[in-house]
Amino acid sequence: MASLLHQIRHQSVTIDRPLPLDSGQALPSVTIAYQSYGTLNADRSNAVLVCHALTGDQYVASDHPATGKPGWWARMVGPGKPVDTDRYFVLCANVLGSCMGTSGPATPDAATGAPLGMAFPVITIADMVRAQAMLLDHLGIARLHAVIGGSMGGMQTLGWAAAYPERLASAVVIASAARHSAQNIAFHEVGRQAIMADPDWQDGQYYGSDRAPTKGLSVARMAAHITYLSEAGLTEKFGRRLQARDAKSFGFDADFQVESYLRHQGLAFTDRFDANAYLYITRAMDYFDLAEPYDGRLAGAFAKARDVRFTLVSFDTDWLYPTSESRRVVQALQSVGAAASFVELSAPFGHDSFLLDVPALDRLVAGALRNGG
Amino acid sequence: MASLLHQIRHQSVTIDRPLPLDSGQALPSVTIAYQSYGTLNADRSNAVLVCHALTGDQYVASDHPATGKPGWWARMVGPGKPVDTDRYFVLCANVLGSCMGTSGPATPDAATGAPLGMAFPVITIADMVRAQAMLLDHLGIARLHAVIGGSMGGMQTLGWAAAYPERLASAVVIASAARHSAQNIAFHEVGRQAIMADPDWQDGQYYGSDRAPTKGLSVARMAAHITYLSEAGLTEKFGRRLQARDAKSFGFDADFQVESYLRHQGLAFTDRFDANAYLYITRAMDYFDLAEPYDGRLAGAFAKARDVRFTLVSFDTDWLYPTSESRRVVQALQSVGAAASFVELSAPFGHDSFLLDVPALDRLVAGALRNGG
């Protein structure tokens, strides 16, 4: 599976400058795969950077090359949509460490030509943001109309405001947090252990072999997927309903619809994602704590972001990045005098609400972009 | 690991009568391992049955023979303790399907002598209760002063009230539910898939081999363990604190204390529990829905339990079996006119609160037993 994934050709640019990393290491050069929608205007002032989540990619509003499915935010990005490609030049780059064309653990070692695997350096959210800034430099975009993202995309958006406050007018942070909690780390660690427990993982050097840790990756995805949904949403969608045969098997097949759904989510994920990339990106998220360099004072991260217009959105059923984490960001922003609007939306879908049909979110995003320029 | 576990000798009784199962199958005979504390009085009216949770066992108040650790409820059961062994004859049996001496997947096939593995029939909570009733028959105990249990132990307690209402005076149900929710099933399914994805599982026939699915079982335990703790409890206990070396490794070692804690929980579990037993018992819990035989009307299950005194306790931070599930039980009990007292206790430990230092729980349990006779 993973080997098929790596045969897909993506639009990308290779920047032959070192990318310094938070670990102290550096990538000698970096390849960034990206998609763009709409047209950059003459004064290059209408660019909107969309940052994707853990398992997202640059195919925001175009069909996924592996699955053929519509872009993950096609409902939000397009002509006449909240992120209006008739008005904005919308850019989305596959994050550093991922598996859709940007430098990551499947990237060949410059010397040997063999995939780096676990020799790829551990990266952070700030490193992802630094790579995106290099892409913008390459494209000649000095300043962004807006940066927008949900979940890990929101972490990058916050990272943009902290690292390059002069380069963005507006930041839209959806269903996100300024740090990973102990529970967030715990769930990710379960996923990593599931992958590394799979003998087909082979210490990360499975790319050349005919085996990949699909079982471990599938279990990791199943565990994570539960955290993306609300308890009430799961109950409404599945409850205790049985599969079509409508009777308990008294065996270990998927009797309940929720079991079958989860198994499918796990398995389908392995067609479009690489296990090592999952290790690296979850690690980057767990390391994320925007307040850490400021002795735990989150306001420190926003000291120079006074002129950025912030919009924060949380969902009442999101227990992965609950409203309290968004409030914490808003308080830090207010303490430095930054303009921050915040709304908790009611939606039944849990964390995944940012990807789903929540009309109030569409209106908020459209408004944030109109006001942000 | 698992093979060492199965070498422990337990006090047990083999009852040479068939145990009919909900699946339609029957066990030709059943072995039940149990511990007792205190003395049965002359009129055999002071017996209290303690029902254990998923990974619990009969060693309520005595050291665990594999780990050497104190009994899992030693703080609750003993002389002068809330379940006072100076007054009550306290009995706890290892549940059907488990791995501490009671019939389960490690039990030898009567014909071949080889462990049954996945040929052991799938069992239910009602089957566990039926086996306990056979043990009481064997011991000549017609009626119990009380049945008490937390988590899956509470499910068995409710099952007792439904199946044998005339055989108990009092039922104490702690941190439990009358059914497994979609989210409950989902987490268990992740654990089962982790075990079955481990090649050392060998379709359940690992007992004779030198390999057991300890990695899969460990991942299953890690995922489950998160659900036993509250988010706030995890944050208070671990937060984002790093291990002793006090710096991020920029690698995949356990950097955060919560990672190291979870890995330890996973690994230590494999010393005292059998992977197949985990499959069978989680299945029994997922199948549990006391209202199912009554067209979803929970009150139907309690129609004959009017004379049982119920005490229900939930914990405000328990998101595995939240207070709403206890309330649902109380409403059903009230609708049939059964005496039901219900308290939601405040405790920071999440679901695990029923095992930990919550003095208010001690008082409630002591009171329920005194009033129940």
XYZ file of C-alpha atoms in Angstrom:
746
model
C 0.000 0.000 0.000
C 2.584 2.482 1.171
C 4.712 1.790 -1.880
C 1.807 2.583 -4.244
C 1.239 5.786 -2.314
C 4.791 6.885 -2.950
C 4.437 6.385 -6.694
C 1.947 9.249 -7.025
C 3.391 12.370 -8.702
C 2.603 15.633 -6.960
C 3.173 19.254 -7.968
C 6.154 20.306 -5.889
C 9.150 22.564 -5.609
C 12.563 21.654 -4.253
C 14.255 24.511 -2.461
C 18.005 24.083 -2.308
C 18.503 25.946 0.908
C 18.924 24.372 4.314
C 15.821 24.206 6.467
C 16.921 24.655 10.101
C 14.909 22.506 12.503
C 13.935 22.936 16.160
C 15.908 19.791 16.968
C 19.132 21.585 16.047
C 19.461 19.523 12.897
C 18.791 20.893 9.423
C 17.487 19.489 6.173
C 20.041 20.362 3.461
C 17.194 21.030 1.047
C 13.442 20.643 1.204
C 10.800 19.514 -1.257
C 7.349 20.976 -0.732
C 4.336 19.615 -2.560
C 1.454 22.032 -2.878
C -1.761 22.883 -4.665
C -3.110 26.323 -5.464
C -6.555 27.564 -6.454
C -7.523 30.974 -7.884
C -5.196 33.688 -9.149
C -2.570 35.716 -7.367
C -3.415 39.386 -7.922
C -0.959 41.994 -9.228
C 0.179 43.253 -5.842
C 0.331 39.717 -4.481
C -1.944 40.622 -1.601
C -4.726 38.074 -1.951
C -2.987 34.861 -0.902
C -4.673 32.641 1.683
C -2.691 29.775 3.153
C -4.748 26.777 4.213
C -2.986 24.515 6.702
C -4.078 20.894 6.836
C -4.630 18.534 9.747
C -2.677 15.421 10.798
C -3.864 13.149 8.026
C -4.843 15.887 5.584
C -2.942 16.946 2.504
C -2.614 19.683 -0.100
C -5.660 18.458 -2.051
C -8.017 20.857 -0.257
C -10.414 21.325 -3.136
C -9.304 18.819 -5.756
C -9.768 15.079 -5.958
C -7.370 13.006 -3.902
C -4.950 11.249 -6.255
C -4.940 8.000 -4.255
C -8.591 7.673 -3.311
C -10.290 9.728 -6.029
C -12.433 11.350 -3.349
C -13.210 15.111 -3.391
C -10.792 17.419 -1.587
C -11.081 17.355 2.193
C -12.372 20.955 2.357
C -14.073 21.186 -1.045
C -17.164 22.429 0.767
C -15.221 25.386 2.173
C -12.795 26.288 -0.648
C -13.832 27.103 -4.222
C -15.513 29.689 -6.426
C -18.152 31.512 -4.380
C -17.408 29.421 -1.308
C -16.352 30.816 2.098
C -12.705 30.662 1.065
C -13.597 32.158 -2.322
C -11.149 31.207 -5.053
C -12.695 33.919 -7.262
C -11.203 36.435 -4.844
C -8.279 34.698 -3.195
C -5.219 32.822 -4.315
C -5.550 29.784 -2.080
C -2.471 27.767 -1.325
C -2.079 24.534 0.588
C 1.194 22.692 1.104
C 1.632 19.145 2.285
C 3.256 19.485 5.713
C 6.851 18.619 6.408
C 7.109 15.005 7.534
C 4.035 13.876 5.614
C 3.692 11.494 2.700
C 2.100 13.388 -0.211
C 5.212 14.734 -1.865
C 6.768 16.953 0.806
C 10.037 15.899 2.463
C 9.395 13.234 5.056
C 10.502 9.798 6.204
C 9.944 8.303 2.721
C 12.298 10.875 1.145
C 15.457 9.290 -0.261
C 18.718 9.889 1.516
C 20.827 12.223 -0.667
C 23.875 10.012 -0.361
C 22.445 6.493 -0.684
C 19.166 7.064 -2.500
C 17.412 4.795 0.011
C 14.370 6.139 1.896
C 15.421 7.807 5.141
C 12.839 6.062 7.300
C 13.573 6.801 10.942
C 16.766 8.633 9.930
C 14.509 11.531 8.937
C 14.851 14.076 11.764
C 12.012 14.564 14.228
C 10.216 17.758 13.264
C 7.875 20.205 14.995
C 4.897 22.357 14.099
C 7.279 25.358 13.954
C 9.408 23.453 11.438
C 6.320 22.866 9.293
C 5.588 26.595 9.415
C 9.210 27.420 8.536
C 8.979 25.199 5.466
C 5.736 26.927 4.406
C 7.457 30.311 4.751
C 10.216 29.080 2.437
C 7.562 28.108 -0.088
C 6.028 31.593 0.104
C 9.471 33.149 -0.387
C 9.900 30.955 -3.432
C 6.528 32.070 -4.792
C 7.303 35.723 -4.068
C 4.504 36.152 -1.554
C 5.704 38.447 1.227
C 2.474 38.705 3.164
C -0.653 36.605 3.429
C -4.195 37.882 3.470
C -4.918 35.046 5.881
C -3.747 31.771 7.310
C -6.509 29.330 8.162
C -6.595 25.844 9.551
C -8.503 23.334 11.680
C -7.031 20.961 14.250
C -3.277 20.619 13.508
C -3.916 23.231 10.801
C -4.934 25.601 13.572
C -1.698 24.835 15.418
C 0.253 25.848 12.323
C -1.888 28.982 12.040
C -1.022 29.908 15.621
C 2.589 29.055 14.830
C 2.479 31.481 11.893
C 1.229 34.286 14.114
C 3.983 33.558 16.625
C 6.860 33.214 14.141
C 5.913 35.581 11.308
C 3.343 38.036 12.682
C 4.295 40.620 10.026
C 3.513 38.173 7.240
C -0.191 37.647 7.879
C -3.150 39.988 8.218
C -5.568 37.456 9.594
C -5.466 34.102 11.393
C -8.422 31.704 11.514
C -7.981 28.919 14.053
C -10.653 26.228 14.146
C -11.083 23.346 16.626
C -7.524 23.628 17.776
C -5.268 24.289 20.765
C -1.997 25.986 21.638
C -0.614 22.798 23.188
C -1.182 19.062 23.328
C -2.667 17.857 26.599
C -1.644 14.731 28.487
C -4.713 12.963 27.102
C -3.882 14.104 23.542
C -0.348 12.745 23.935
C -1.671 9.524 25.442
C -3.927 8.750 22.486
C -1.110 9.473 20.022
C 1.258 7.270 21.970
C -1.218 4.377 21.668
C -1.186 4.867 17.903
C 2.587 4.985 17.699
C 2.943 1.869 19.827
C 0.415 0.071 17.625
C 2.513 0.891 14.541
C 5.853 0.048 16.117
C 4.454 -3.214 17.550
C 3.671 -4.378 14.015
C 6.576 -6.597 12.871
C 5.978 -5.333 9.322
C 7.092 -1.908 10.518
C 10.678 -3.241 10.436
C 12.072 -0.274 12.376
C 10.656 2.010 9.713
C 12.586 0.452 6.819
C 9.619 -1.158 5.103
C 9.576 0.983 1.948
C 11.632 -1.356 -0.185
C 9.955 -4.494 1.137
C 6.651 -6.042 0.153
C 5.358 -5.618 3.707
C 4.157 -2.419 5.358
C 2.713 -2.013 8.875
C -0.860 -1.675 7.648
C -2.317 -3.572 10.612
C -0.593 -1.361 13.143
C -1.466 1.793 11.221
C -5.064 0.642 10.980
C -5.322 0.144 14.753
C -3.705 3.567 15.282
C -6.300 5.157 13.021
C -9.171 3.364 14.753
C -8.107 4.652 18.164
C -7.637 8.193 16.845
C -10.891 8.133 14.949
C -12.891 7.624 18.144
C -11.421 10.882 19.460
C -12.609 12.761 16.380
C -16.259 11.959 17.075
C -18.509 12.850 19.958
C -20.018 10.199 22.187
C -23.490 11.506 21.347
C -22.639 11.545 17.637
C -21.513 7.921 17.750
C -24.679 6.986 19.605
C -26.874 8.789 17.106
C -25.044 7.388 14.080
C -24.636 3.804 15.288
C -26.007 3.256 18.776
C -25.979 -0.477 19.425
C -27.325 -1.284 15.963
C -26.201 -4.557 14.503
C -24.993 -5.249 10.989
C -27.438 -6.312 8.304
C -27.722 -9.908 9.501
C -29.474 -8.397 12.538
C -28.389 -10.937 15.125
C -25.353 -11.281 17.327
C -22.895 -13.766 15.862
C -21.522 -14.910 19.238
C -18.138 -14.637 17.551
C -15.553 -11.972 16.882
C -16.780 -10.676 13.535
C -17.947 -7.073 13.396
C -21.429 -7.539 14.827
C -22.107 -3.905 15.593
C -22.231 -1.248 12.884
C -19.780 0.867 14.864
C -17.229 -1.977 14.747
C -17.554 -2.384 11.026
C -17.327 1.384 10.524
C -14.161 1.639 12.599
C -12.520 -1.317 10.858
C -13.289 0.298 7.523
C -11.871 3.638 8.677
C -8.688 1.927 9.799
C -8.198 -0.109 6.660
C -9.080 2.655 4.184
C -6.600 4.957 5.890
C -3.697 2.656 5.036
C -4.375 3.222 1.315
C -3.679 6.908 1.621
C -1.215 7.318 4.449
C 2.251 6.210 5.390
C 2.901 4.737 8.842
C 6.207 6.537 9.393
C 4.627 9.862 8.439
C 1.989 9.122 11.079
C 4.732 8.625 13.668
C 6.485 11.869 12.758
C 3.435 14.085 12.571
C 1.882 12.815 15.793
C 5.240 13.463 17.469
C 5.272 17.028 16.140
C 1.774 17.573 17.553
C 2.706 16.117 20.942
C 5.741 18.409 21.100
C 3.527 21.410 20.344
C 3.260 23.898 23.203
C 3.357 27.455 21.962
C 3.948 28.795 25.479
C 6.984 26.618 26.195
C 9.672 29.097 25.038
C 7.992 31.749 27.220
C 8.104 29.894 30.544
C 4.554 28.691 30.015
C 3.176 32.216 29.413
C 1.169 31.833 26.212
C 0.893 35.607 25.816
C 4.637 35.632 25.177
C 4.085 33.843 21.870
C 1.787 36.623 20.670
C 3.809 39.626 21.860
C 4.428 40.783 18.275
C 1.098 39.650 16.845
C -0.902 42.669 17.990
C -1.783 43.631 14.411
C -2.993 40.210 13.355
C -6.773 39.792 13.374
C -7.611 36.492 15.038
C -10.758 34.428 14.662
C -11.093 31.366 16.866
C -13.815 28.766 16.584
C -14.429 25.742 18.790
C -17.204 23.151 18.821
C -19.210 22.271 21.894
C -18.925 18.509 21.289
C -15.166 18.506 20.557
C -13.503 16.663 23.420
C -10.139 16.376 21.671
C -9.470 20.120 21.617
C -12.218 21.435 23.860
C -13.480 24.997 24.002
C -11.402 25.661 27.120
C -8.220 25.457 25.004
C -9.539 28.036 22.531
C -10.523 30.286 25.426
C -6.990 30.022 26.766
C -5.663 31.283 23.416
C -8.197 34.108 23.325
C -7.227 35.235 26.820
C -3.555 35.309 25.848
C -4.374 37.314 22.725
C -6.500 39.766 24.667
C -3.729 40.230 27.221
C -1.410 41.511 24.478
C -4.125 43.657 22.943
C -4.620 41.617 19.767
C -8.033 41.670 18.089
C -9.543 38.252 18.714
C -13.055 37.120 18.015
C -14.137 33.790 19.410
C -17.225 31.653 18.911
C -18.106 28.245 20.280
C -20.367 26.623 17.722
C -22.897 23.949 18.481
C -22.471 20.935 16.220
C -23.042 17.258 16.908
C -19.982 15.843 15.137
C -17.271 16.312 17.783
C -13.813 17.353 16.630
C -14.600 16.419 13.023
C -17.170 19.244 12.919
C -14.590 21.483 11.243
C -14.676 19.199 8.190
C -18.423 18.707 8.059
C -21.628 20.514 7.253
C -21.815 23.323 9.817
C -23.271 26.351 7.994
C -22.410 28.682 10.899
C -18.740 27.819 10.369
C -18.993 28.731 6.683
C -20.383 32.160 7.592
C -17.700 32.735 10.213
C -14.883 31.810 7.824
C -16.278 33.962 5.002
C -16.639 36.886 7.403
C -13.156 36.472 8.864
C -11.570 36.575 5.412
C -13.609 39.617 4.292
C -12.739 41.569 7.442
C -9.152 40.454 7.618
C -7.684 42.304 4.608
C 4.018 -14.529 30.090
C 0.638 -16.049 29.509
C 1.983 -19.545 30.063
C 3.411 -18.576 33.478
C 0.035 -17.076 34.336
C -1.660 -20.367 33.648
C 0.675 -22.251 35.984
C -0.734 -20.481 39.060
C -2.923 -22.719 41.252
C -6.184 -21.165 42.406
C -8.826 -22.302 44.874
C -11.627 -23.558 42.667
C -14.550 -25.900 42.337
C -15.543 -27.866 39.272
C -19.279 -28.289 38.927
C -20.185 -31.228 36.754
C -23.439 -29.861 35.494
C -23.936 -28.167 32.130
C -23.865 -24.384 32.133
C -26.334 -23.192 29.485
C -25.116 -20.099 27.656
C -26.930 -17.195 25.984
C -25.382 -18.246 22.678
C -27.413 -21.469 22.745
C -24.326 -23.502 23.449
C -23.543 -25.014 26.847
C -20.404 -25.798 28.794
C -20.605 -29.479 29.831
C -19.077 -28.544 33.185
C -17.646 -25.388 34.674
C -14.700 -24.630 36.914
C -15.066 -21.549 39.108
C -12.115 -20.111 40.987
C -13.034 -18.025 44.006
C -11.832 -16.475 47.224
C -13.817 -15.930 50.394
C -13.275 -13.758 53.434
C -15.038 -13.882 56.801
C -17.384 -16.587 58.074
C -20.725 -17.752 56.816
C -23.194 -17.525 59.710
C -25.435 -20.337 60.879
C -28.488 -19.335 58.856
C -26.291 -18.559 55.813
C -27.730 -15.067 55.566
C -24.584 -12.927 55.680
C -23.027 -13.637 52.280
C -21.943 -10.695 50.134
C -20.948 -11.383 46.553
C -18.364 -8.992 45.129
C -18.293 -8.930 41.311
C -15.049 -7.878 39.673
C -14.348 -5.669 36.658
C -12.951 -6.561 33.215
C -9.382 -7.143 34.299
C -10.122 -7.840 37.939
C -10.089 -11.205 39.671
C -11.161 -13.051 42.800
C -8.251 -11.672 44.849
C -10.340 -8.791 46.216
C -8.555 -8.484 49.523
C -5.605 -10.843 49.252
C -2.305 -10.479 47.451
C -2.362 -11.179 43.725
C -0.565 -14.478 43.104
C 1.141 -13.228 39.907
C 2.088 -9.683 40.863
C 2.275 -9.929 44.662
C 0.319 -6.689 44.886
C -2.481 -6.189 47.464
C -5.987 -7.186 46.432
C -7.685 -4.756 44.074
C -10.301 -3.726 46.664
C -8.303 -4.317 49.857
C -9.214 -0.778 50.903
C -12.927 -1.630 50.743
C -13.071 -5.264 51.922
C -11.658 -6.508 55.227
C -12.187 -6.467 59.007
C -13.828 -3.185 60.004
C -13.840 -1.964 56.406
C -16.968 -0.908 54.491
C -17.490 -4.470 53.302
C -16.781 -5.747 56.801
C -15.462 -9.305 56.863
C -16.125 -9.406 60.631
C -19.826 -9.262 59.777
C -20.132 -10.649 56.282
C -19.017 -13.735 54.439
C -17.519 -12.080 51.365
C -17.207 -14.089 48.214
C -15.630 -13.217 44.895
C -15.414 -15.531 41.906
C -13.225 -15.089 38.859
C -15.680 -14.451 36.024
C -16.451 -16.948 33.318
C -14.111 -16.410 30.355
C -11.299 -14.988 32.454
C -7.825 -16.332 33.161
C -7.460 -16.775 36.910
C -8.742 -20.290 37.264
C -12.349 -20.090 36.058
C -13.325 -21.762 32.777
C -12.202 -19.653 29.835
C -10.290 -19.806 26.573
C -7.231 -21.321 28.261
C -9.301 -24.215 29.620
C -8.300 -27.576 28.108
C -10.675 -29.221 25.707
C -12.198 -32.233 27.461
C -11.493 -34.519 24.492
C -8.007 -33.450 23.387
C -6.573 -31.802 26.494
C -5.391 -28.853 24.373
C -6.448 -25.344 25.394
C -9.718 -24.380 23.730
C -8.537 -20.947 22.565
C -11.137 -19.466 20.232
C -13.142 -22.709 20.417
C -14.310 -21.529 23.838
C -17.860 -20.256 23.289
C -18.563 -16.517 23.341
C -20.128 -15.696 26.693
C -22.220 -12.866 28.107
C -22.608 -11.017 31.386
C -25.726 -13.114 32.044
C -23.633 -16.263 31.564
C -21.143 -14.971 34.143
C -24.002 -14.412 36.577
C -25.409 -17.894 35.872
C -22.016 -19.409 36.717
C -21.898 -17.450 39.982
C -25.359 -18.728 40.863
C -24.121 -22.287 40.332
C -21.245 -21.571 42.710
C -23.709 -20.302 45.336
C -25.816 -23.427 44.886
C -22.695 -25.496 45.398
C -21.869 -23.552 48.586
C -25.447 -23.889 49.840
C -26.133 -20.149 49.813
C -29.728 -19.589 48.741
C -29.861 -15.851 49.189
C -27.280 -13.069 49.327
C -27.216 -10.198 51.766
C -25.862 -8.124 48.912
C -24.254 -8.164 45.488
C -21.801 -5.354 44.870
C -19.600 -4.376 41.971
C -17.998 -1.534 40.061
C -17.754 -1.176 36.270
C -18.315 -4.647 34.750
C -18.912 -5.756 38.350
C -21.872 -3.381 38.371
C -23.169 -4.948 35.170
C -23.109 -8.357 36.842
C -24.851 -6.876 39.885
C -27.623 -5.525 37.653
C -27.681 -8.901 35.915
C -28.207 -10.591 39.303
C -31.156 -8.337 40.060
C -32.667 -9.125 36.681
C -32.086 -12.893 36.686
C -32.344 -13.836 40.367
C -34.195 -11.019 42.154
C -35.328 -13.400 44.889
C -31.744 -14.324 45.709
C -30.444 -10.912 46.809
C -31.582 -8.359 49.377
C -29.429 -5.538 48.170
C -27.583 -4.487 45.004
C -24.768 -1.924 44.983
C -23.861 -0.739 41.493
C -20.853 1.585 41.167
C -19.580 3.442 38.084
C -21.499 1.188 35.756
C -24.182 1.080 33.083
C -27.024 -1.120 31.914
C -25.632 -1.267 28.369
C -22.480 -0.626 26.409
C -22.614 2.525 24.286
C -21.310 2.870 20.727
C -18.210 4.603 22.110
C -17.683 1.850 24.697
C -17.890 -0.768 21.945
C -15.567 1.280 19.735
C -12.778 1.410 22.314
C -13.083 -2.323 22.980
C -12.979 -3.049 19.272
C -9.688 -1.136 18.990
C -8.262 -3.346 21.730
C -9.459 -6.550 20.113
C -8.075 -5.522 16.738
C -4.725 -4.692 18.373
C -4.569 -8.207 19.847
C -5.714 -9.981 16.704
C -3.284 -7.922 14.557
C -0.378 -9.297 16.588
C 1.070 -12.260 14.643
C 1.947 -13.861 17.977
C -1.774 -14.199 18.640
C -1.790 -17.116 16.169
C -5.580 -17.228 15.948
C -5.694 -17.679 19.692
C -3.632 -20.873 19.750
C -0.556 -19.405 21.406
C -0.761 -21.264 24.714
C 1.535 -24.105 23.768
C 3.995 -21.887 21.891
C 6.778 -19.711 23.242
C 5.113 -16.615 21.809
C 2.075 -14.742 23.150
C 0.492 -11.546 21.786
C 1.945 -9.369 24.516
C 2.508 -6.404 22.180
C -1.071 -6.411 20.961
C -2.431 -6.919 24.474
C -0.236 -4.091 25.706
C -1.579 -1.674 23.068
C -5.134 -2.771 23.928
C -4.516 -2.024 27.590
C -2.985 1.373 26.812
C -6.031 2.441 24.794
C -8.417 1.188 27.477
C -6.429 2.744 30.273
C -6.939 6.235 28.864
C -10.685 5.712 29.146
C -10.349 4.836 32.838
C -8.883 8.239 33.699
C -10.297 11.725 33.433
C -8.724 14.318 31.155
C -8.284 16.612 34.148
C -6.792 13.777 36.191
C -4.241 13.037 33.475
C -3.374 16.711 33.256
C -2.944 16.989 37.007
C -0.918 13.793 37.280
C 1.292 14.284 34.218
C 0.489 17.430 32.276
C 3.207 17.874 29.672
C 5.963 16.976 32.139
C 8.997 15.307 30.639
C 10.882 12.318 31.968
C 13.824 12.767 34.295
C 16.251 13.806 31.559
C 14.091 16.938 31.329
C 14.564 17.653 27.632
C 12.807 16.468 24.499
C 14.768 13.680 22.824
C 13.622 14.538 19.290
C 13.179 10.807 18.922
C 10.493 8.223 19.627
C 11.455 7.242 23.155
C 8.974 8.022 25.899
C 9.756 11.715 26.396
C 6.641 12.601 28.328
C 5.817 11.053 31.690
C 2.363 10.153 30.431
C 3.923 8.081 27.624
C 6.163 6.203 29.985
C 3.272 5.621 32.391
C 1.050 4.239 29.639
C 3.783 1.980 28.258
C 4.326 0.624 31.761
C 0.600 0.053 32.247
C 0.454 -1.828 28.967
C 3.469 -4.007 29.607
C 2.712 -4.787 33.264
C -0.784 -5.893 32.278
C 0.588 -8.696 30.100
C 2.144 -10.320 33.199
C -1.227 -10.806 34.805
C -3.718 -11.188 31.986
C -4.377 -13.434 29.042
C -5.057 -11.924 25.611
C -7.836 -14.355 24.686
C -9.583 -13.700 27.998
C -9.441 -9.992 27.116
C -11.158 -10.733 23.802
C -13.911 -12.788 25.422
C -14.656 -10.472 28.330
C -14.694 -7.293 26.218
C -17.094 -9.088 23.888
C -19.363 -9.974 26.792
C -19.395 -6.323 27.877
C -20.147 -5.078 24.367
C -23.051 -7.535 24.124
C -24.422 -6.239 27.429
C -27.749 -4.468 27.135
C -30.077 -5.346 29.953
C -33.064 -3.825 28.122
C -32.600 -5.821 24.935
C -34.894 -8.742 25.813
C -37.604 -6.205 26.740
C -37.746 -4.312 23.439
C -35.386 -1.695 24.816
C -37.509 -1.038 27.915
C -35.013 -1.233 30.759
C -37.805 -1.351 33.336
C -38.710 -4.758 31.936
C -35.473 -6.169 33.339
C -36.429 -5.083 36.849
C -40.097 -6.122 36.816
C -39.500 -8.740 39.530
C -36.817 -6.818 41.436
C -39.191 -4.599 43.399
C -37.998 -6.004 46.735
C -34.293 -5.516 46.037
C -32.761 -2.407 47.620
C -30.616 -0.667 45.031
C -27.775 1.722 45.625
C -26.219 3.364 42.575
C -23.105 5.485 42.569
C -21.525 7.364 39.676
C -18.538 9.712 39.509
C -18.677 13.159 37.960
C -15.410 12.673 36.031
C -16.241 9.189 34.686
C -16.673 9.548 30.922
C -16.640 5.787 30.272
C -19.887 5.101 32.159
C -21.180 8.597 32.796
C -23.750 9.617 35.381
C -26.477 9.707 32.728
C -26.267 5.897 32.427
C -26.753 5.471 36.177
C -29.693 7.867 36.068
C -31.234 5.772 33.319
C -31.060 2.731 35.587
C -32.525 4.668 38.529
C -35.433 5.865 36.414
C -36.161 2.312 35.296
C -36.028 1.107 38.912
C -38.327 3.888 40.097
C -40.791 3.107 37.337
C -41.241 -0.425 38.727
C -41.397 0.842 42.301
C -38.034 -0.532 43.437
C -36.183 1.281 46.227
C -33.237 2.984 44.592
C -30.865 5.468 46.099
C -28.482 7.268 43.788
C -25.517 9.543 44.377
C -23.119 11.146 41.934
C -19.836 11.555 43.760
C -17.234 14.129 42.934
C -13.796 12.553 42.475
C -10.952 13.527 40.178
C -9.913 10.052 39.015
C -12.429 9.361 36.252
C -13.815 5.839 35.931
C -11.056 4.414 38.138
C -12.503 6.361 41.086
C -14.339 3.230 42.224
C -10.974 1.588 42.961
C -9.307 4.585 44.577
C -9.375 6.675 47.711
C -12.853 8.217 47.743
C -13.997 8.274 51.393
C -17.568 9.179 50.421
C -17.773 5.919 48.476
C -16.651 3.966 51.554
C -19.439 5.534 53.602
C -22.025 4.835 50.909
C -21.015 1.193 50.579
C -20.956 0.646 54.360
C -24.384 2.258 54.624
C -25.860 0.280 51.751
C -24.767 -3.026 53.316
C -26.067 -2.098 56.774
C -29.459 -1.054 55.426
C -29.764 -3.832 52.914
C -30.211 -6.830 55.230
